[in-house]
Amino acid sequence: MTSTIRKTPATAAPRRPLRIGFIALNDAAPIIVAHENGFFQKHGLSVELSREVGWATVRDKVIHRELDAAHALGAMVISTNLGLNCLPCECLTGFVLNTNGNCVTLSEDLWNRGVRDAVTMRDEIIRSRHDRTYVFGVVFAHSSHRIHICDWLRSGGIDPEKDVRIVVVPPPQLFRNLAAGTIDGYCVGDPWNSLAVREKIGWCPAISPDLAPGHAEKVVMVRSDFAETRAEEHLAMIAALSEAAALCDQTNFRPELCKILARREYMNVPARVIQSSLVGPFDYGHGRTVSADDFIHYHRNGANDPTAAKAAWLIDGFNRHRFLPAGITVPADLGARSFRSDLYHLAQKPSRTSRHDKTLVHA
């Protein structure tokens, strides 16, 4: 099931709007703000947003051209190019939506059993090894979230492949599964961590800046042939998103951003839940709070540039944690082919961003 939100420029109606998919997560904010605040229109684009249920749906809709572009996991661009659990499809990103933004969240039951970090999680696994296997949820098999949870577990001496089960659950459903007791923890972007803390069903032992500061998280994913055959629209989209991301990182805009994201057609959660990670203080649970300044970066510190180094961190995670099936090798140029810094910089050129006095036509 999807939810569609459409806006078109007042000047001329194109034959078909550019269709962009997103998942109900705070890191979709630049896409939503570009839509709500007129940045797509400013850059001559007519856009239709489509709220999707899970990442596999997003991937498949991009592959089959049901979406022109999508809020996507950075790792998904790489896995789709490799054909991991899907048809191989040449995809790329010219824009990183955010760095940081994830949490590991554990159940209150684990807190009550004495778990405080990965080391005490290992102790609990040893104590309970004859009675149960602990289950952790991630949003996608090939994701930064799985890298995070594996890194966190290994830091405590836990083998993610032998000592626990890791299952895939769509982001909005993780909170419900934790509340129901079908999983014992998860790694996801907000607001689904802050909601668990607020409802007192979970707490956070670690967040992105604790685990991998500055890692690339979500991106805008397109088919490579879309970037080639509809290059002007693609670059206009990147330019619009750049302006929106810069606005999302302005401190004085964050309270308004929380209200926008909270709306039913977007996150559909109370604004006060979203505020924890966007305005702060961020609440880990059980009395521990910190500034939210570095929880998520939408634009700061070169966040939007899809550099080879950002792709390399993801590929390294795939290799370190043996995410790749036997027989699959990563081409040496995959990072540079998937994360296109050149397209990002081309979209920023004043000579290109200034000429948007008419609506682009969508075939």
mmCIF file of C-alpha atoms in Angstrom, residues 83-328:
data_model
loop_
_atom_site.group_PDB
_atom_site.id
_atom_site.type_symbol
_atom_site.label_atom_id
_atom_site.label_comp_id
_atom_site.label_asym_id
_atom_site.label_seq_id
_atom_site.Cartn_x
_atom_site.Cartn_y
_atom_site.Cartn_z
ATOM 1 C CA GLY A 83 22.030 -8.355 -8.057
ATOM 2 C CA LEU A 84 21.901 -9.451 -4.403
ATOM 3 C CA ASN A 85 18.403 -10.902 -3.759
ATOM 4 C CA CYS A 86 17.111 -9.116 -6.872
ATOM 5 C CA LEU A 87 17.536 -8.757 -10.594
ATOM 6 C CA PRO A 88 20.872 -7.043 -11.305
ATOM 7 C CA CYS A 89 20.194 -3.451 -12.327
ATOM 8 C CA GLU A 90 22.603 -0.590 -12.965
ATOM 9 C CA CYS A 91 21.701 2.090 -10.413
ATOM 10 C CA LEU A 92 23.475 5.089 -8.961
ATOM 11 C CA THR A 93 23.135 7.960 -6.556
ATOM 12 C CA GLY A 94 24.120 11.559 -7.149
ATOM 13 C CA PHE A 95 22.907 12.729 -3.742
ATOM 14 C CA VAL A 96 23.315 11.565 -0.135
ATOM 15 C CA LEU A 97 20.279 12.587 1.919
ATOM 16 C CA ASN A 98 22.005 12.328 5.295
ATOM 17 C CA THR A 99 24.887 11.020 7.325
ATOM 18 C CA ASN A 100 24.386 9.385 10.731
ATOM 19 C CA GLY A 101 20.794 8.965 11.982
ATOM 20 C CA ASN A 102 20.569 5.335 13.179
ATOM 21 C CA CYS A 103 20.262 3.678 16.604
ATOM 22 C CA VAL A 104 20.513 0.269 18.152
ATOM 23 C CA THR A 105 17.400 -0.161 20.319
ATOM 24 C CA LEU A 106 16.896 -2.993 22.807
ATOM 25 C CA SER A 107 13.865 -4.180 24.734
ATOM 26 C CA GLU A 108 13.035 -3.186 28.294
ATOM 27 C CA ASP A 109 13.184 -6.894 29.139
ATOM 28 C CA LEU A 110 16.890 -6.897 28.292
ATOM 29 C CA TRP A 111 17.410 -3.845 30.495
ATOM 30 C CA ASN A 112 15.661 -5.663 33.339
ATOM 31 C CA ARG A 113 17.953 -8.645 32.776
ATOM 32 C CA GLY A 114 20.981 -6.421 33.346
ATOM 33 C CA VAL A 115 22.005 -5.618 29.781
ATOM 34 C CA ARG A 116 23.662 -2.209 29.469
ATOM 35 C CA ASP A 117 26.022 -2.627 26.507
ATOM 36 C CA ALA A 118 27.357 -5.241 24.096
ATOM 37 C CA VAL A 119 29.495 -6.940 26.756
ATOM 38 C CA THR A 120 26.567 -7.432 29.132
ATOM 39 C CA MET A 121 24.483 -8.531 26.130
ATOM 40 C CA ARG A 122 27.033 -11.309 25.626
ATOM 41 C CA ASP A 123 26.717 -12.250 29.286
ATOM 42 C CA GLU A 124 22.943 -12.506 28.918
ATOM 43 C CA ILE A 125 23.265 -14.640 25.776
ATOM 44 C CA ILE A 126 25.558 -17.027 27.656
ATOM 45 C CA ARG A 127 23.153 -17.208 30.631
ATOM 46 C CA SER A 128 20.152 -17.898 28.384
ATOM 47 C CA ARG A 129 21.778 -20.050 25.710
ATOM 48 C CA HIS A 130 19.815 -23.194 26.663
ATOM 49 C CA ASP A 131 16.475 -21.372 26.897
ATOM 50 C CA ARG A 132 16.266 -18.956 23.973
ATOM 51 C CA THR A 133 17.953 -17.347 20.997
ATOM 52 C CA TYR A 134 17.791 -13.560 20.943
ATOM 53 C CA VAL A 135 16.395 -12.020 17.770
ATOM 54 C CA PHE A 136 17.377 -8.629 16.313
ATOM 55 C CA GLY A 137 15.646 -6.802 13.479
ATOM 56 C CA VAL A 138 17.266 -4.855 10.664
ATOM 57 C CA VAL A 139 15.546 -3.043 7.821
ATOM 58 C CA PHE A 140 17.262 -4.791 4.913
ATOM 59 C CA ALA A 141 19.710 -7.658 4.437
ATOM 60 C CA HIS A 142 22.305 -5.367 2.849
ATOM 61 C CA SER A 143 22.214 -2.174 4.880
ATOM 62 C CA SER A 144 24.172 0.106 7.167
ATOM 63 C CA HIS A 145 21.796 -1.097 9.895
ATOM 64 C CA ARG A 146 22.997 -4.668 9.570
ATOM 65 C CA ILE A 147 26.587 -3.401 9.547
ATOM 66 C CA HIS A 148 25.864 -1.407 12.727
ATOM 67 C CA ILE A 149 24.211 -4.270 14.587
ATOM 68 C CA CYS A 150 26.991 -6.679 13.593
ATOM 69 C CA ASP A 151 29.691 -4.188 14.606
ATOM 70 C CA TRP A 152 27.936 -3.558 17.934
ATOM 71 C CA LEU A 153 27.505 -7.268 18.675
ATOM 72 C CA ARG A 154 31.091 -8.105 17.733
ATOM 73 C CA SER A 155 32.363 -5.295 20.002
ATOM 74 C CA GLY A 156 31.017 -7.360 22.908
ATOM 75 C CA GLY A 157 32.396 -10.668 21.672
ATOM 76 C CA ILE A 158 29.118 -11.854 20.129
ATOM 77 C CA ASP A 159 29.121 -13.679 16.785
ATOM 78 C CA PRO A 160 26.150 -12.309 14.774
ATOM 79 C CA GLU A 161 26.069 -15.436 12.626
ATOM 80 C CA LYS A 162 26.049 -17.995 15.453
ATOM 81 C CA ASP A 163 24.969 -16.419 18.744
ATOM 82 C CA VAL A 164 21.806 -14.527 17.675
ATOM 83 C CA ARG A 165 19.259 -14.381 14.850
ATOM 84 C CA ILE A 166 19.035 -11.332 12.615
ATOM 85 C CA VAL A 167 15.782 -10.886 10.696
ATOM 86 C CA VAL A 168 14.552 -8.302 8.189
ATOM 87 C CA VAL A 169 11.563 -6.151 9.205
ATOM 88 C CA PRO A 170 10.305 -2.987 7.430
ATOM 89 C CA PRO A 171 11.211 0.177 9.418
ATOM 90 C CA PRO A 172 7.707 1.210 10.585
ATOM 91 C CA GLN A 173 7.016 -2.348 11.819
ATOM 92 C CA LEU A 174 10.075 -2.693 14.057
ATOM 93 C CA PHE A 175 8.525 -0.750 16.937
ATOM 94 C CA ARG A 176 5.387 -2.911 16.846
ATOM 95 C CA ASN A 177 7.406 -6.129 16.789
ATOM 96 C CA LEU A 178 9.486 -4.995 19.759
ATOM 97 C CA ALA A 179 6.309 -4.117 21.654
ATOM 98 C CA ALA A 180 4.855 -7.546 20.811
ATOM 99 C CA GLY A 181 8.018 -9.339 21.949
ATOM 100 C CA THR A 182 8.675 -11.028 18.598
ATOM 101 C CA ILE A 183 12.113 -9.359 18.445
ATOM 102 C CA ASP A 184 14.475 -8.324 21.235
ATOM 103 C CA GLY A 185 16.052 -5.311 19.579
ATOM 104 C CA TYR A 186 16.654 -3.584 16.286
ATOM 105 C CA CYS A 187 18.664 -1.054 14.345
ATOM 106 C CA VAL A 188 16.747 1.610 12.430
ATOM 107 C CA GLY A 189 16.567 5.329 11.788
ATOM 108 C CA ASP A 190 14.343 7.604 13.823
ATOM 109 C CA PRO A 191 11.521 8.193 14.757
ATOM 110 C CA TRP A 192 11.188 4.460 15.532
ATOM 111 C CA ASN A 193 13.880 4.490 18.230
ATOM 112 C CA SER A 194 12.596 7.591 19.986
ATOM 113 C CA LEU A 195 9.064 6.190 19.869
ATOM 114 C CA ALA A 196 10.234 3.027 21.654
ATOM 115 C CA VAL A 197 11.948 5.123 24.335
ATOM 116 C CA ARG A 198 8.950 7.415 24.782
ATOM 117 C CA GLU A 199 6.549 4.476 25.084
ATOM 118 C CA LYS A 200 8.963 2.763 27.504
ATOM 119 C CA ILE A 201 9.261 -0.424 25.517
ATOM 120 C CA GLY A 202 12.898 0.111 24.537
ATOM 121 C CA TRP A 203 16.156 1.984 25.125
ATOM 122 C CA CYS A 204 19.228 2.780 23.045
ATOM 123 C CA PRO A 205 22.707 1.511 23.923
ATOM 124 C CA ALA A 206 24.307 3.114 20.837
ATOM 125 C CA ILE A 207 23.596 5.640 18.065
ATOM 126 C CA SER A 208 25.334 6.339 14.753
ATOM 127 C CA PRO A 209 27.916 8.804 16.142
ATOM 128 C CA ASP A 210 28.892 6.100 18.664
ATOM 129 C CA LEU A 211 29.182 3.411 15.980
ATOM 130 C CA ALA A 212 30.431 4.979 12.721
ATOM 131 C CA PRO A 213 30.508 8.796 12.813
ATOM 132 C CA GLY A 214 29.761 10.394 9.452
ATOM 133 C CA HIS A 215 28.689 7.232 7.634
ATOM 134 C CA ALA A 216 26.497 7.684 4.562
ATOM 135 C CA GLU A 217 22.953 6.603 5.367
ATOM 136 C CA LYS A 218 20.130 7.325 2.892
ATOM 137 C CA VAL A 219 20.574 8.435 -0.709
ATOM 138 C CA VAL A 220 18.447 9.227 -3.731
ATOM 139 C CA MET A 221 18.613 6.150 -5.931
ATOM 140 C CA VAL A 222 17.882 6.138 -9.664
ATOM 141 C CA ARG A 223 18.469 3.761 -12.513
ATOM 142 C CA SER A 224 21.637 4.641 -14.417
ATOM 143 C CA ASP A 225 19.668 4.916 -17.645
ATOM 144 C CA PHE A 226 17.348 7.469 -15.991
ATOM 145 C CA ALA A 227 20.374 9.598 -15.079
ATOM 146 C CA GLU A 228 21.539 9.409 -18.700
ATOM 147 C CA THR A 229 18.319 9.829 -20.674
ATOM 148 C CA ARG A 230 16.699 12.368 -18.324
ATOM 149 C CA ALA A 231 19.862 14.060 -17.198
ATOM 150 C CA GLU A 232 18.434 17.581 -16.888
ATOM 151 C CA GLU A 233 15.603 16.440 -14.635
ATOM 152 C CA HIS A 234 18.013 14.370 -12.551
ATOM 153 C CA LEU A 235 20.350 17.322 -12.026
ATOM 154 C CA ALA A 236 17.413 19.623 -11.253
ATOM 155 C CA MET A 237 16.252 17.143 -8.623
ATOM 156 C CA ILE A 238 19.705 17.091 -7.020
ATOM 157 C CA ALA A 239 19.831 20.898 -7.009
ATOM 158 C CA ALA A 240 16.406 21.110 -5.356
ATOM 159 C CA LEU A 241 17.366 18.527 -2.752
ATOM 160 C CA SER A 242 20.585 20.397 -1.982
ATOM 161 C CA GLU A 243 18.607 23.497 -1.058
ATOM 162 C CA ALA A 244 16.119 21.473 0.976
ATOM 163 C CA ALA A 245 18.858 19.615 2.860
ATOM 164 C CA ALA A 246 20.561 22.891 3.771
ATOM 165 C CA LEU A 247 17.263 24.158 5.183
ATOM 166 C CA CYS A 248 16.737 20.923 7.135
ATOM 167 C CA ASP A 249 20.057 21.498 8.919
ATOM 168 C CA GLN A 250 19.169 25.011 10.064
ATOM 169 C CA THR A 251 18.538 24.946 13.806
ATOM 170 C CA ASN A 252 15.710 27.474 13.636
ATOM 171 C CA PHE A 253 13.886 25.364 11.032
ATOM 172 C CA ARG A 254 14.028 22.087 12.955
ATOM 173 C CA PRO A 255 10.851 22.675 15.059
ATOM 174 C CA GLU A 256 8.900 23.363 11.855
ATOM 175 C CA LEU A 257 10.491 20.327 10.225
ATOM 176 C CA CYS A 258 9.225 18.151 13.084
ATOM 177 C CA LYS A 259 5.675 19.400 12.459
ATOM 178 C CA ILE A 260 5.919 18.668 8.736
ATOM 179 C CA LEU A 261 7.305 15.167 9.215
ATOM 180 C CA ALA A 262 4.718 14.350 11.895
ATOM 181 C CA ARG A 263 1.848 14.770 9.460
ATOM 182 C CA ARG A 264 -0.301 11.785 8.612
ATOM 183 C CA GLU A 265 0.943 11.509 5.031
ATOM 184 C CA TYR A 266 4.565 11.344 6.187
ATOM 185 C CA MET A 267 5.613 9.818 9.556
ATOM 186 C CA ASN A 268 2.166 9.858 11.226
ATOM 187 C CA VAL A 269 3.644 10.094 14.735
ATOM 188 C CA PRO A 270 3.499 12.953 17.276
ATOM 189 C CA ALA A 271 5.909 15.819 16.581
ATOM 190 C CA ARG A 272 7.282 15.514 20.124
ATOM 191 C CA VAL A 273 8.624 12.040 19.232
ATOM 192 C CA ILE A 274 10.424 13.392 16.173
ATOM 193 C CA GLN A 275 11.869 16.287 18.198
ATOM 194 C CA SER A 276 14.063 13.980 20.276
ATOM 195 C CA SER A 277 16.561 13.399 17.459
ATOM 196 C CA LEU A 278 16.018 16.590 15.439
ATOM 197 C CA VAL A 279 15.760 19.253 18.167
ATOM 198 C CA GLY A 280 16.967 17.399 21.230
ATOM 199 C CA PRO A 281 17.966 16.474 23.701
ATOM 200 C CA PHE A 282 18.200 12.940 22.344
ATOM 201 C CA ASP A 283 16.922 10.456 24.903
ATOM 202 C CA TYR A 284 18.714 7.091 25.040
ATOM 203 C CA GLY A 285 16.287 6.016 27.750
ATOM 204 C CA HIS A 286 16.690 5.415 31.488
ATOM 205 C CA GLY A 287 17.840 8.935 32.227
ATOM 206 C CA ARG A 288 20.626 9.290 29.671
ATOM 207 C CA THR A 289 20.275 12.282 27.330
ATOM 208 C CA VAL A 290 22.692 14.054 24.998
ATOM 209 C CA SER A 291 22.601 16.937 22.551
ATOM 210 C CA ALA A 292 20.970 16.014 19.239
ATOM 211 C CA ASP A 293 23.368 18.228 17.255
ATOM 212 C CA ASP A 294 25.236 15.331 15.653
ATOM 213 C CA PHE A 295 22.501 12.714 15.637
ATOM 214 C CA ILE A 296 21.790 13.371 11.945
ATOM 215 C CA HIS A 297 23.418 15.640 9.383
ATOM 216 C CA TYR A 298 21.308 16.559 6.364
ATOM 217 C CA HIS A 299 23.829 18.923 4.794
ATOM 218 C CA ARG A 300 26.674 19.780 7.170
ATOM 219 C CA ASN A 301 30.227 18.492 6.738
ATOM 220 C CA GLY A 302 29.794 17.573 3.081
ATOM 221 C CA ALA A 303 26.967 15.183 3.882
ATOM 222 C CA ASN A 304 25.343 15.332 0.437
ATOM 223 C CA ASP A 305 28.394 14.512 -1.684
ATOM 224 C CA PRO A 306 28.329 10.812 -2.720
ATOM 225 C CA THR A 307 32.066 10.275 -2.489
ATOM 226 C CA ALA A 308 33.974 7.089 -3.166
ATOM 227 C CA ALA A 309 34.929 7.005 0.530
ATOM 228 C CA LYS A 310 31.257 6.819 1.535
ATOM 229 C CA ALA A 311 30.696 3.901 -0.809
ATOM 230 C CA ALA A 312 33.902 2.238 0.409
ATOM 231 C CA TRP A 313 32.638 2.150 4.021
ATOM 232 C CA LEU A 314 29.558 0.216 2.900
ATOM 233 C CA ILE A 315 31.506 -2.197 0.698
ATOM 234 C CA ASP A 316 33.969 -2.778 3.538
ATOM 235 C CA GLY A 317 31.032 -3.615 5.823
ATOM 236 C CA PHE A 318 29.718 -6.126 3.276
ATOM 237 C CA ASN A 319 33.131 -7.814 3.226
ATOM 238 C CA ARG A 320 33.852 -7.676 6.978
ATOM 239 C CA HIS A 321 30.555 -9.295 7.893
ATOM 240 C CA ARG A 322 30.410 -11.729 4.964
ATOM 241 C CA PHE A 323 27.197 -10.346 3.475
ATOM 242 C CA LEU A 324 28.243 -11.433 -0.027
ATOM 243 C CA PRO A 325 27.266 -14.911 -1.260
ATOM 244 C CA ALA A 326 29.994 -17.258 -2.449
ATOM 245 C CA GLY A 327 31.024 -16.487 -6.005
ATOM 246 C CA ILE A 328 30.082 -12.799 -5.856
#
